[in-house]
Amino acid sequence: MKRRQELGLGLLGVLLAFGVCEAVSRAGIVRRSYLPPASEVLSRALELAGDSVFLDGIGATLRAWVLGLGLACAIAVPLGLLLGSVPLVDAAVRAIVEFLRPLPSVALIPLVSLLLGSGTETKVALITYACVWPILFNTIYGLGETDPLAKDTLRAFGFGRLAVLLRVELPGTAPFIAAGIRISAAVALILAVATEILAGFGEGLGIFIAQASLSTDGTRDVLAGVVWAGALGLVINGVLVWGERRLFPWTPEQRERAAAYRGRGV
Amino acid sequence: MSRDGAVAVRGGGVRQVGRVAVGGVLLRWVVLAVAVGCWEVAARAHDSVYFPPPGRIADHAYELWFSGPVRQVFLTDAAVDNIGPSLGRMAAGFVIAAVAGIALGVAVGRSRRTYALCNPVLQFARAVPPPALVPVFVVVLDFGTQMQVASIAFSALWPVLINTAEGARNTDPLRLDVAAVLRLNAVERLRFLLLPSALPRIFAGLRLSLSLSLILMVFSELLPGTANGIGFTLTDAQSRSDLLTVWAALVLLGALGYLLNTGLLAVEKRLIGKGRPI
């Protein structure tokens, strides 16, 4: 199948889904206050793009997202490099990590809001906690995958441990770190919205959704907020995937895709 | 670990590998014990309200949930009333998501055309942060078990669905040809071809879905208006500033997450076998 055909089919699928939602609501199969017609939700979402209060909310959510994700990178990448390159430290810390990781981060919301109140700090702290794990594990995993031959060569030339780390291991691990950051980006959005919905006041996308759900017939606004949240998630993911492809065109996934294209004779 | 193992094998035999592994395990537990011990000492010295010593948290958790009568397997009424419903809702949501996700995923992934048709919609559904949709479920289904199970199932559905579709789509074309030559019917193709080849992907999806179910289980119980569950225990304790219960619930949730993940990994190992890393 050609790329254009695929895009065409995808567009058709989107239109079909849209049409079904519209029809189900218009035909009165589901109560209108439960599922407003898709066109109304979409026009409300577009209308919100001109609403400065709403945009400020989006800005607040994105600010927490950036801060939390940035902090998580600053903690997880060096820590991952340390754990991945010194087996003794890794073995020592592994148990603690294994006990912290399975804790669902949403469950920390009550504790952290008791400690830090319900402002940006709470959001950032929770996002950081949740985002550290994917980046940390991808860094450790990536270090294990670096080319041993390149490392040995550099060592043979008399380069020290740090030089090997900076010249071979870090560049080799970068694609894995990037993949970890992409996973964390989605997690960060989940945490930002979840914390805001539970806080219920202040500003942010989650707060818009929470307040809309309390008003009568607010489903249209809630769904418009959800459309925005989904669009944000898609854009963030798209940008990160694009960046990864530009920066690391040699990663296994890329090679696989190239091989697949060759196999199809494109 | 594997690096240590390889060195040990070269060094001379199975015994040494065993010793290295035992040393590693020992080191882990010792470090963990020391860390907990430090926390205990520091917390007792500071007497902070927010960070109670782990010993008291453990005592409190025991009192709260595990000091019940024998006929309830030592579970207290609080445990039966809160942990039970939480686990039940989570299991229901996860099972619905897994069954529906695998079925729909195979249906979508079987032909390239259907896959191309559904892909953008699925990607959008996955991009929506699940908690954003919970208020919609609250409006439609009102507070209660129905709403919670629905939001868990809806959120956990997408990773399984998308991964299964990917897995089914990437079935080796050569094998498909063999299946055509052997004249396997649709059910046989599904049983012997599509499902096995999609299995590693399916499990990758299931693992994501499991942690999402746990997150959504807690989140849907944290909302004001719920009457029971571990999440309810958390918010209830928070509103009373009962930090000991908050910490105990956190430890319980961490242990639950660990057990569930370990269980799923064990099932995965049995079904897929070793040596097929994903």
Coordinates of C-alpha atoms in Angstrom, one line a residue:
Chain A
M1 CA 0.0 0.0 0.0
K2 CA 1.3 3.4 -0.8
R3 CA 1.8 6.1 1.7
R4 CA -0.9 8.3 0.1
Q5 CA -3.4 5.5 0.2
E6 CA -2.6 4.9 3.9
L7 CA -3.2 8.6 4.6
G8 CA -6.4 8.6 2.7
L9 CA -7.7 5.5 4.6
G10 CA -6.7 7.1 7.9
L11 CA -8.6 10.3 7.0
L12 CA -11.6 8.2 6.1
G13 CA -11.4 6.5 9.4
V14 CA -11.3 9.8 11.3
L15 CA -14.3 11.0 9.3
L16 CA -16.2 7.7 10.0
A17 CA -15.5 7.9 13.7
F18 CA -16.6 11.6 13.7
G19 CA -19.8 10.7 11.8
V20 CA -20.7 7.8 14.1
C21 CA -20.4 10.1 17.2
E22 CA -22.4 12.8 15.5
A23 CA -25.1 10.4 14.4
V24 CA -25.4 8.6 17.7
S25 CA -26.0 11.9 19.5
R26 CA -28.3 13.4 16.9
A27 CA -30.4 10.3 16.6
G28 CA -31.0 10.5 20.4
I29 CA -29.6 7.0 21.0
V30 CA -27.5 8.5 23.9
R31 CA -28.8 11.4 25.9
R32 CA -27.5 14.7 24.5
S33 CA -26.1 15.8 27.8
Y34 CA -24.0 12.6 27.9
L35 CA -22.6 12.7 24.4
P36 CA -23.1 16.0 22.6
P37 CA -22.7 15.9 18.8
A38 CA -19.1 15.7 17.7
S39 CA -19.5 18.9 15.6
E40 CA -20.5 20.9 18.7
V41 CA -17.6 19.5 20.7
L42 CA -15.2 20.4 17.9
S43 CA -16.5 23.9 17.4
R44 CA -16.4 24.5 21.2
A45 CA -12.7 23.2 21.2
L46 CA -11.9 25.7 18.4
E47 CA -13.7 28.4 20.2
L48 CA -11.5 27.8 23.3
A49 CA -8.5 28.5 21.2
G50 CA -9.5 32.1 21.3
D51 CA -10.3 32.1 25.0
S52 CA -7.3 33.7 26.8
V53 CA -8.3 32.3 30.2
F54 CA -8.3 28.8 28.8
L55 CA -5.0 29.4 27.0
D56 CA -3.5 30.6 30.3
G57 CA -4.6 27.3 31.8
I58 CA -3.0 25.3 29.0
G59 CA 0.2 27.4 29.6
A60 CA 0.1 26.5 33.3
T61 CA -0.2 22.8 32.5
L62 CA 2.6 22.9 30.0
R63 CA 4.8 24.8 32.4
A64 CA 4.5 22.1 35.0
W65 CA 5.0 19.5 32.2
V66 CA 8.3 21.1 31.1
L67 CA 9.6 21.7 34.6
G68 CA 8.8 18.2 35.8
L69 CA 10.1 16.5 32.7
G70 CA 13.3 18.6 32.7
L71 CA 13.9 17.8 36.4
A72 CA 13.3 14.1 35.7
C73 CA 15.9 14.2 32.9
A74 CA 18.4 16.0 35.1
I75 CA 18.0 13.4 37.8
A76 CA 17.5 10.2 35.7
V77 CA 20.2 10.5 33.1
P78 CA 23.2 11.0 35.4
L79 CA 21.8 8.4 37.8
G80 CA 21.2 6.0 35.0
L81 CA 24.8 6.5 33.7
L82 CA 26.1 5.8 37.2
L83 CA 24.0 2.7 37.7
G84 CA 24.6 1.4 34.2
S85 CA 28.4 1.7 34.3
V86 CA 29.1 0.7 37.9
P87 CA 27.6 -2.8 38.5
L88 CA 28.2 -2.6 42.3
V89 CA 26.2 0.5 42.7
D90 CA 23.5 -0.9 40.4
A91 CA 23.2 -4.1 42.5
A92 CA 23.1 -2.0 45.7
V93 CA 20.4 0.4 44.6
R94 CA 18.3 -2.0 42.5
A95 CA 16.3 -3.3 45.5
I96 CA 15.3 0.3 46.5
V97 CA 14.4 1.1 42.9
E98 CA 12.3 -2.1 42.6
F99 CA 10.3 -1.1 45.6
L100 CA 9.7 2.5 44.6
R101 CA 8.9 1.9 41.0
P102 CA 5.6 -0.1 41.2
L103 CA 4.0 2.5 43.3
P104 CA 1.3 4.2 41.2
S105 CA 2.4 7.8 41.1
V106 CA -1.2 9.1 41.2
A107 CA -1.4 7.6 44.8
L108 CA 1.2 10.1 45.9
I109 CA -1.1 13.0 45.1
P110 CA -2.7 13.1 48.6
L111 CA 0.7 12.9 50.4
V112 CA 2.5 15.4 48.2
S113 CA -0.4 17.9 48.4
L114 CA -0.3 17.6 52.2
L115 CA 3.4 18.4 52.1
L116 CA 3.6 21.1 49.4
G117 CA 0.0 22.4 49.1
S118 CA -1.8 22.3 45.8
G119 CA 0.2 24.5 43.5
T120 CA 2.8 24.2 40.8
E121 CA 5.3 22.6 43.2
T122 CA 3.0 19.6 43.8
K123 CA 2.5 19.1 40.1
V124 CA 6.2 19.4 39.3
A125 CA 7.2 17.0 42.1
L126 CA 4.7 14.3 41.1
I127 CA 5.6 14.6 37.4
T128 CA 9.3 14.4 38.2
Y129 CA 8.8 11.3 40.4
A130 CA 6.7 9.5 37.7
C131 CA 9.0 10.5 34.8
V132 CA 12.3 9.5 36.4
W133 CA 11.6 5.7 36.0
P134 CA 11.2 5.3 32.2
I135 CA 14.3 7.6 31.6
L136 CA 16.3 5.8 34.2
F137 CA 15.6 2.3 33.0
N138 CA 16.1 3.2 29.3
T139 CA 19.5 4.8 30.2
I140 CA 20.6 1.7 32.1
Y141 CA 19.3 -0.6 29.3
G142 CA 21.0 1.5 26.6
L143 CA 24.3 1.4 28.4
G144 CA 24.2 -2.3 28.3
E145 CA 23.6 -2.3 24.6
T146 CA 26.6 -0.1 23.6
D147 CA 29.2 -1.6 21.3
P148 CA 31.8 -3.4 23.4
L149 CA 34.3 -3.4 20.5
A150 CA 34.2 0.4 20.4
K151 CA 34.7 0.6 24.1
D152 CA 37.7 -1.8 24.1
T153 CA 39.2 0.1 21.2
L154 CA 39.1 3.3 23.0
R155 CA 40.5 1.7 26.2
A156 CA 43.3 0.1 24.1
F157 CA 44.2 3.6 23.0
G158 CA 44.6 4.5 26.6
F159 CA 41.5 6.6 27.2
G160 CA 40.2 6.7 30.7
R161 CA 36.8 5.5 32.1
L162 CA 35.2 9.0 31.8
A163 CA 36.4 9.5 28.2
V164 CA 34.9 6.1 27.2
L165 CA 31.7 7.1 28.9
L166 CA 31.5 10.5 27.1
R167 CA 32.8 9.4 23.7
V168 CA 31.2 6.0 23.2
E169 CA 28.7 5.1 25.8
L170 CA 26.7 8.4 26.1
P171 CA 26.3 8.8 22.3
G172 CA 25.4 5.1 22.0
T173 CA 22.8 5.4 24.8
A174 CA 21.3 8.7 23.5
P175 CA 18.6 7.1 21.3
F176 CA 17.5 4.9 24.3
I177 CA 17.4 8.0 26.6
A178 CA 15.3 9.8 23.9
A179 CA 12.9 6.9 23.8
G180 CA 12.6 7.1 27.6
I181 CA 11.9 10.8 27.5
R182 CA 9.2 10.2 24.9
I183 CA 7.5 7.7 27.2
S184 CA 7.9 10.1 30.1
A185 CA 6.4 13.0 28.2
A186 CA 3.1 11.1 28.0
V187 CA 3.3 10.1 31.7
A188 CA 3.9 13.7 32.6
L189 CA 0.8 14.9 30.8
I190 CA -1.2 12.2 32.7
L191 CA 0.1 13.3 36.0
A192 CA -0.4 17.0 35.3
V193 CA -4.0 16.5 34.3
A194 CA -4.7 14.1 37.1
T195 CA -3.3 16.4 39.8
E196 CA -5.2 19.3 38.5
I197 CA -8.5 17.4 38.4
L198 CA -8.1 16.4 42.0
A199 CA -6.9 19.9 43.1
G200 CA -10.0 21.4 41.5
F201 CA -8.9 25.0 41.7
G202 CA -6.1 27.2 40.4
E203 CA -5.4 27.1 36.7
G204 CA -4.7 24.4 34.2
L205 CA -6.3 22.1 31.6
G206 CA -7.3 19.6 34.2
I207 CA -9.0 22.3 36.3
F208 CA -11.0 23.4 33.3
I209 CA -12.2 19.9 32.8
A210 CA -13.0 19.3 36.5
Q211 CA -14.9 22.6 36.7
A212 CA -16.8 22.0 33.5
S213 CA -17.9 18.5 34.7
L214 CA -19.5 20.1 37.8
S215 CA -21.7 22.5 35.8
T216 CA -25.0 21.2 34.4
D217 CA -24.7 20.2 30.7
G218 CA -20.9 20.6 31.0
T219 CA -20.1 17.5 29.0
R220 CA -19.5 19.5 25.9
D221 CA -16.9 21.6 27.7
V222 CA -15.4 18.5 29.3
L223 CA -15.1 16.8 25.9
A224 CA -13.7 19.9 24.3
G225 CA -11.0 19.9 27.0
V226 CA -10.4 16.2 26.3
V227 CA -10.0 17.0 22.6
W228 CA -7.4 19.6 23.6
A229 CA -5.6 17.1 25.9
G230 CA -5.5 14.5 23.1
A231 CA -4.2 17.0 20.6
L232 CA -1.5 18.2 23.0
G233 CA -0.5 14.5 23.6
L234 CA -0.4 13.9 19.8
V235 CA 1.6 17.1 19.1
I236 CA 4.1 16.4 21.9
N237 CA 4.6 12.8 20.8
G238 CA 4.9 13.8 17.1
V239 CA 7.5 16.4 17.8
L240 CA 9.6 14.0 19.9
V241 CA 9.3 11.2 17.3
W242 CA 10.4 13.7 14.6
G243 CA 13.3 14.9 16.7
E244 CA 14.4 11.3 17.4
R245 CA 14.4 10.5 13.7
R246 CA 16.4 13.6 12.8
L247 CA 18.9 13.1 15.6
F248 CA 19.3 9.3 15.6
P249 CA 18.5 8.0 12.1
W250 CA 20.5 4.8 12.8
T251 CA 18.4 3.4 15.7
P252 CA 17.2 -0.2 15.3
E253 CA 13.6 0.8 14.7
Q254 CA 14.8 3.0 11.8
R255 CA 16.9 0.2 10.4
E256 CA 14.0 -2.1 10.6
R257 CA 11.7 0.3 8.8
A258 CA 14.3 0.8 6.1
A259 CA 14.6 -2.9 5.7
A260 CA 10.8 -3.2 5.5
Y261 CA 10.7 -0.6 2.7
R262 CA 13.5 -2.4 0.8
G263 CA 11.6 -5.6 1.2
R264 CA 8.5 -4.1 -0.3
G265 CA 10.5 -2.8 -3.2
V266 CA 9.7 0.8 -2.7
Chain B
M1 CA 24.3 -9.1 35.9
S2 CA 24.9 -11.0 32.6
R3 CA 28.3 -9.3 32.4
D4 CA 29.3 -10.7 35.8
G5 CA 27.9 -14.1 34.8
A6 CA 30.0 -14.2 31.7
V7 CA 33.2 -13.2 33.5
A8 CA 32.5 -15.8 36.2
V9 CA 32.0 -18.6 33.6
R10 CA 35.3 -17.8 32.0
G11 CA 36.8 -17.8 35.5
G12 CA 35.9 -21.4 36.1
G13 CA 32.4 -22.9 36.5
V14 CA 28.9 -22.9 37.8
R15 CA 29.8 -22.6 41.4
Q16 CA 31.3 -19.1 40.9
V17 CA 28.3 -17.9 39.0
G18 CA 26.1 -19.0 41.9
R19 CA 28.3 -17.2 44.4
V20 CA 28.2 -14.0 42.3
A21 CA 24.4 -14.2 42.1
V22 CA 24.0 -14.8 45.8
G23 CA 26.4 -11.9 46.5
G24 CA 24.3 -9.6 44.4
V25 CA 21.0 -10.7 46.0
L26 CA 22.6 -10.3 49.5
L27 CA 23.9 -6.9 48.6
R28 CA 20.5 -5.7 47.4
W29 CA 18.8 -6.8 50.6
V30 CA 21.5 -5.4 52.9
V31 CA 21.4 -2.0 51.2
L32 CA 17.6 -1.9 51.4
A33 CA 17.7 -2.9 55.0
V34 CA 20.3 -0.2 55.8
A35 CA 18.2 2.4 53.9
V36 CA 15.1 1.6 55.8
G37 CA 17.1 1.5 59.0
C38 CA 18.5 5.0 58.3
W39 CA 15.0 6.3 57.7
E40 CA 13.8 4.7 60.9
V41 CA 16.6 6.4 62.9
A42 CA 16.3 9.8 61.2
A43 CA 12.5 9.8 61.6
R44 CA 12.6 8.9 65.3
A45 CA 15.3 11.5 65.9
H46 CA 13.3 14.3 64.1
D47 CA 9.9 13.1 65.2
S48 CA 8.4 14.7 62.0
V49 CA 4.7 14.4 61.5
Y50 CA 5.0 14.0 57.8
F51 CA 7.6 11.3 57.7
P52 CA 6.8 8.7 60.3
P53 CA 9.3 5.9 60.9
P54 CA 8.8 2.8 58.8
G55 CA 8.4 0.6 61.9
R56 CA 5.3 2.5 62.9
I57 CA 4.0 2.5 59.4
A58 CA 4.3 -1.3 59.3
D59 CA 2.6 -1.6 62.7
H60 CA -0.2 0.7 61.6
A61 CA -0.7 -1.2 58.3
Y62 CA -0.9 -4.5 60.3
E63 CA -3.4 -3.0 62.8
L64 CA -5.4 -1.5 60.0
W65 CA -5.7 -4.5 57.7
F66 CA -4.1 -7.7 58.8
S67 CA -5.0 -8.1 62.5
G68 CA -8.4 -9.6 61.8
P69 CA -10.0 -12.9 62.9
V70 CA -8.8 -16.2 61.6
R71 CA -12.0 -16.9 59.7
Q72 CA -11.4 -13.8 57.5
V73 CA -7.8 -15.0 56.9
F74 CA -6.6 -12.4 59.4
L75 CA -8.1 -9.6 57.3
T76 CA -9.8 -6.8 59.3
D77 CA -13.2 -5.4 58.2
A78 CA -11.4 -2.3 56.9
A79 CA -9.3 -4.5 54.6
V80 CA -12.4 -6.5 53.4
D81 CA -14.3 -3.3 52.8
N82 CA -11.6 -1.3 51.0
I83 CA -9.0 -3.6 49.5
G84 CA -11.5 -6.1 48.2
P85 CA -13.6 -3.7 46.1
S86 CA -10.5 -2.0 44.8
L87 CA -9.0 -5.2 43.6
G88 CA -12.3 -6.4 42.2
R89 CA -12.8 -3.2 40.2
M90 CA -9.3 -3.3 38.9
A91 CA -9.5 -6.9 37.9
A92 CA -12.8 -6.4 36.1
G93 CA -11.6 -3.3 34.3
F94 CA -8.3 -5.0 33.3
V95 CA -9.9 -8.2 32.1
I96 CA -12.5 -6.3 30.0
A97 CA -9.7 -4.2 28.5
A98 CA -7.5 -7.2 27.8
V99 CA -10.2 -9.4 26.2
A100 CA -11.6 -6.5 24.1
G101 CA -8.2 -5.2 23.3
I102 CA -6.9 -8.5 22.0
A103 CA -10.0 -9.3 20.0
L104 CA -10.3 -5.9 18.4
G105 CA -6.5 -5.7 17.9
V106 CA -6.5 -9.0 16.0
A107 CA -9.4 -7.8 13.9
V108 CA -7.7 -4.5 13.1
G109 CA -4.3 -5.9 12.5
R110 CA -5.3 -8.7 10.2
S111 CA -5.5 -6.6 7.1
R112 CA -3.3 -3.7 6.2
R113 CA -6.4 -1.7 5.0
T114 CA -8.3 -1.9 8.3
Y115 CA -5.1 -1.0 10.1
A116 CA -4.6 2.1 8.0
L117 CA -8.3 3.0 8.5
C118 CA -8.2 2.8 12.3
N119 CA -4.7 3.9 13.1
P120 CA -5.1 7.7 13.4
V121 CA -8.2 7.3 15.6
L122 CA -6.4 4.8 17.8
Q123 CA -3.4 7.1 18.1
F124 CA -5.6 9.9 19.2
A125 CA -7.4 7.8 21.7
R126 CA -4.1 6.7 23.1
A127 CA -2.8 10.3 23.3
V128 CA -5.6 11.4 25.5
P129 CA -4.4 11.4 29.2
P130 CA -6.8 8.8 30.7
P131 CA -7.7 10.9 33.8
A132 CA -9.1 13.6 31.6
L133 CA -11.8 11.2 30.5
V134 CA -12.8 10.2 34.0
P135 CA -15.1 13.3 34.5
V136 CA -17.0 12.2 31.4
F137 CA -17.6 8.8 32.9
V138 CA -18.7 10.5 36.2
V139 CA -21.3 12.5 34.3
V140 CA -22.6 9.5 32.3
L141 CA -22.5 6.7 34.9
D142 CA -22.5 8.6 38.2
F143 CA -20.2 7.7 41.0
G144 CA -19.7 4.1 41.9
T145 CA -18.3 0.8 40.7
Q146 CA -19.7 1.1 37.2
M147 CA -18.0 4.4 36.5
Q148 CA -14.7 3.1 38.0
V149 CA -14.7 -0.1 36.1
A150 CA -15.6 1.7 32.9
S151 CA -12.8 4.3 33.3
I152 CA -10.2 1.6 34.1
A153 CA -11.3 -0.6 31.1
F154 CA -11.4 2.4 28.7
S155 CA -8.0 3.6 29.6
A156 CA -6.3 0.2 29.7
L157 CA -7.9 -0.8 26.4
W158 CA -5.7 1.2 24.0
P159 CA -2.2 -0.2 24.8
V160 CA -3.4 -3.8 24.3
L161 CA -5.4 -2.9 21.2
I162 CA -2.6 -1.0 19.5
N163 CA 0.1 -3.5 20.4
T164 CA -2.0 -6.5 19.4
A165 CA -2.8 -4.9 16.1
E166 CA 0.9 -4.1 15.5
G167 CA 1.8 -7.7 16.4
A168 CA -0.8 -9.3 14.2
R169 CA 0.1 -7.0 11.3
N170 CA 3.7 -8.0 11.5
T171 CA 3.1 -11.7 11.1
D172 CA 5.8 -13.2 8.9
P173 CA 4.4 -13.3 5.4
L174 CA 6.2 -16.5 4.7
R175 CA 4.2 -18.2 7.5
L176 CA 1.0 -16.8 6.1
D177 CA 1.9 -18.4 2.8
V178 CA 2.5 -21.7 4.5
A179 CA -0.8 -21.4 6.3
A180 CA -2.5 -20.9 2.9
V181 CA -0.8 -23.9 1.5
L182 CA -1.8 -26.0 4.5
R183 CA -5.3 -24.7 4.1
L184 CA -5.7 -23.6 7.7
N185 CA -9.2 -22.2 8.3
A186 CA -9.7 -18.8 10.1
V187 CA -9.8 -20.2 13.6
E188 CA -6.7 -22.3 13.0
R189 CA -4.9 -19.4 11.5
L190 CA -5.8 -17.3 14.6
R191 CA -4.8 -20.1 17.0
F192 CA -1.6 -21.2 15.4
L193 CA -0.4 -18.2 13.6
L194 CA -1.7 -14.7 14.5
L195 CA -1.9 -15.1 18.2
P196 CA 1.5 -16.7 18.8
S197 CA 3.3 -14.2 16.6
A198 CA 1.6 -11.3 18.3
L199 CA 2.1 -12.7 21.8
P200 CA 5.2 -10.8 22.7
R201 CA 3.6 -7.6 21.6
I202 CA 0.4 -8.4 23.4
F203 CA 2.2 -8.9 26.6
A204 CA 4.1 -5.6 26.2
G205 CA 0.7 -4.0 25.9
L206 CA -0.8 -5.9 28.8
R207 CA 2.0 -4.8 31.0
L208 CA 1.3 -1.1 30.1
S209 CA -2.4 -1.7 30.6
L210 CA -1.8 -3.3 34.0
S211 CA 0.0 -0.3 35.4
L212 CA -2.6 2.0 33.8
S213 CA -5.4 0.0 35.5
L214 CA -3.7 0.4 38.9
I215 CA -3.3 4.2 38.3
L216 CA -6.9 4.6 37.2
M217 CA -8.2 2.4 40.0
V218 CA -6.5 4.7 42.5
F219 CA -7.4 7.9 40.6
S220 CA -11.1 7.0 40.3
E221 CA -11.2 6.3 44.0
L222 CA -9.5 9.6 44.9
L223 CA -12.3 11.6 43.5
P224 CA -14.7 13.1 46.0
G225 CA -17.9 11.1 46.0
T226 CA -16.5 7.5 46.3
A227 CA -17.4 5.5 49.3
N228 CA -14.7 2.8 49.6
G229 CA -11.4 1.5 48.2
I230 CA -7.8 2.0 48.8
G231 CA -7.9 5.4 47.1
F232 CA -10.8 6.4 49.3
T233 CA -8.7 5.3 52.3
L234 CA -6.0 7.7 51.1
T235 CA -8.2 10.8 50.6
D236 CA -10.1 10.0 53.8
A237 CA -6.8 9.9 55.7
Q238 CA -5.5 13.0 54.0
S239 CA -8.6 15.0 55.0
R240 CA -8.0 13.9 58.6
S241 CA -4.2 14.6 58.3
D242 CA -3.7 11.0 59.4
L243 CA -0.2 10.6 57.8
L244 CA 0.3 7.1 59.2
T245 CA -2.6 5.8 57.2
V246 CA -1.6 7.7 54.1
W247 CA 1.9 6.1 54.3
A248 CA 0.4 2.6 55.0
A249 CA -1.8 2.9 52.0
L250 CA 1.1 3.9 49.8
V251 CA 3.2 0.9 51.0
L252 CA 0.2 -1.3 50.3
L253 CA -0.2 0.1 46.8
G254 CA 3.5 -0.3 46.1
A255 CA 3.4 -3.9 47.2
L256 CA 0.3 -4.6 45.1
G257 CA 1.9 -3.0 42.0
Y258 CA 5.0 -5.2 42.6
L259 CA 2.9 -8.4 43.0
L260 CA 0.7 -7.8 40.0
N261 CA 3.7 -7.0 37.7
T262 CA 5.6 -10.0 39.0
G263 CA 2.6 -12.2 38.4
L264 CA 2.1 -11.0 34.8
L265 CA 5.8 -11.5 34.1
A266 CA 5.5 -15.1 35.4
V267 CA 2.6 -15.7 33.1
E268 CA 4.4 -14.2 30.2
K269 CA 7.5 -16.3 30.8
R270 CA 5.3 -19.5 30.8
L271 CA 3.5 -18.6 27.6
I272 CA 6.3 -17.1 25.5
G273 CA 9.3 -18.9 26.9
K274 CA 12.7 -17.6 27.5
G275 CA 15.1 -16.2 24.9
R276 CA 12.6 -14.0 23.2
P277 CA 13.3 -10.5 24.5
I278 CA 11.1 -7.7 23.6

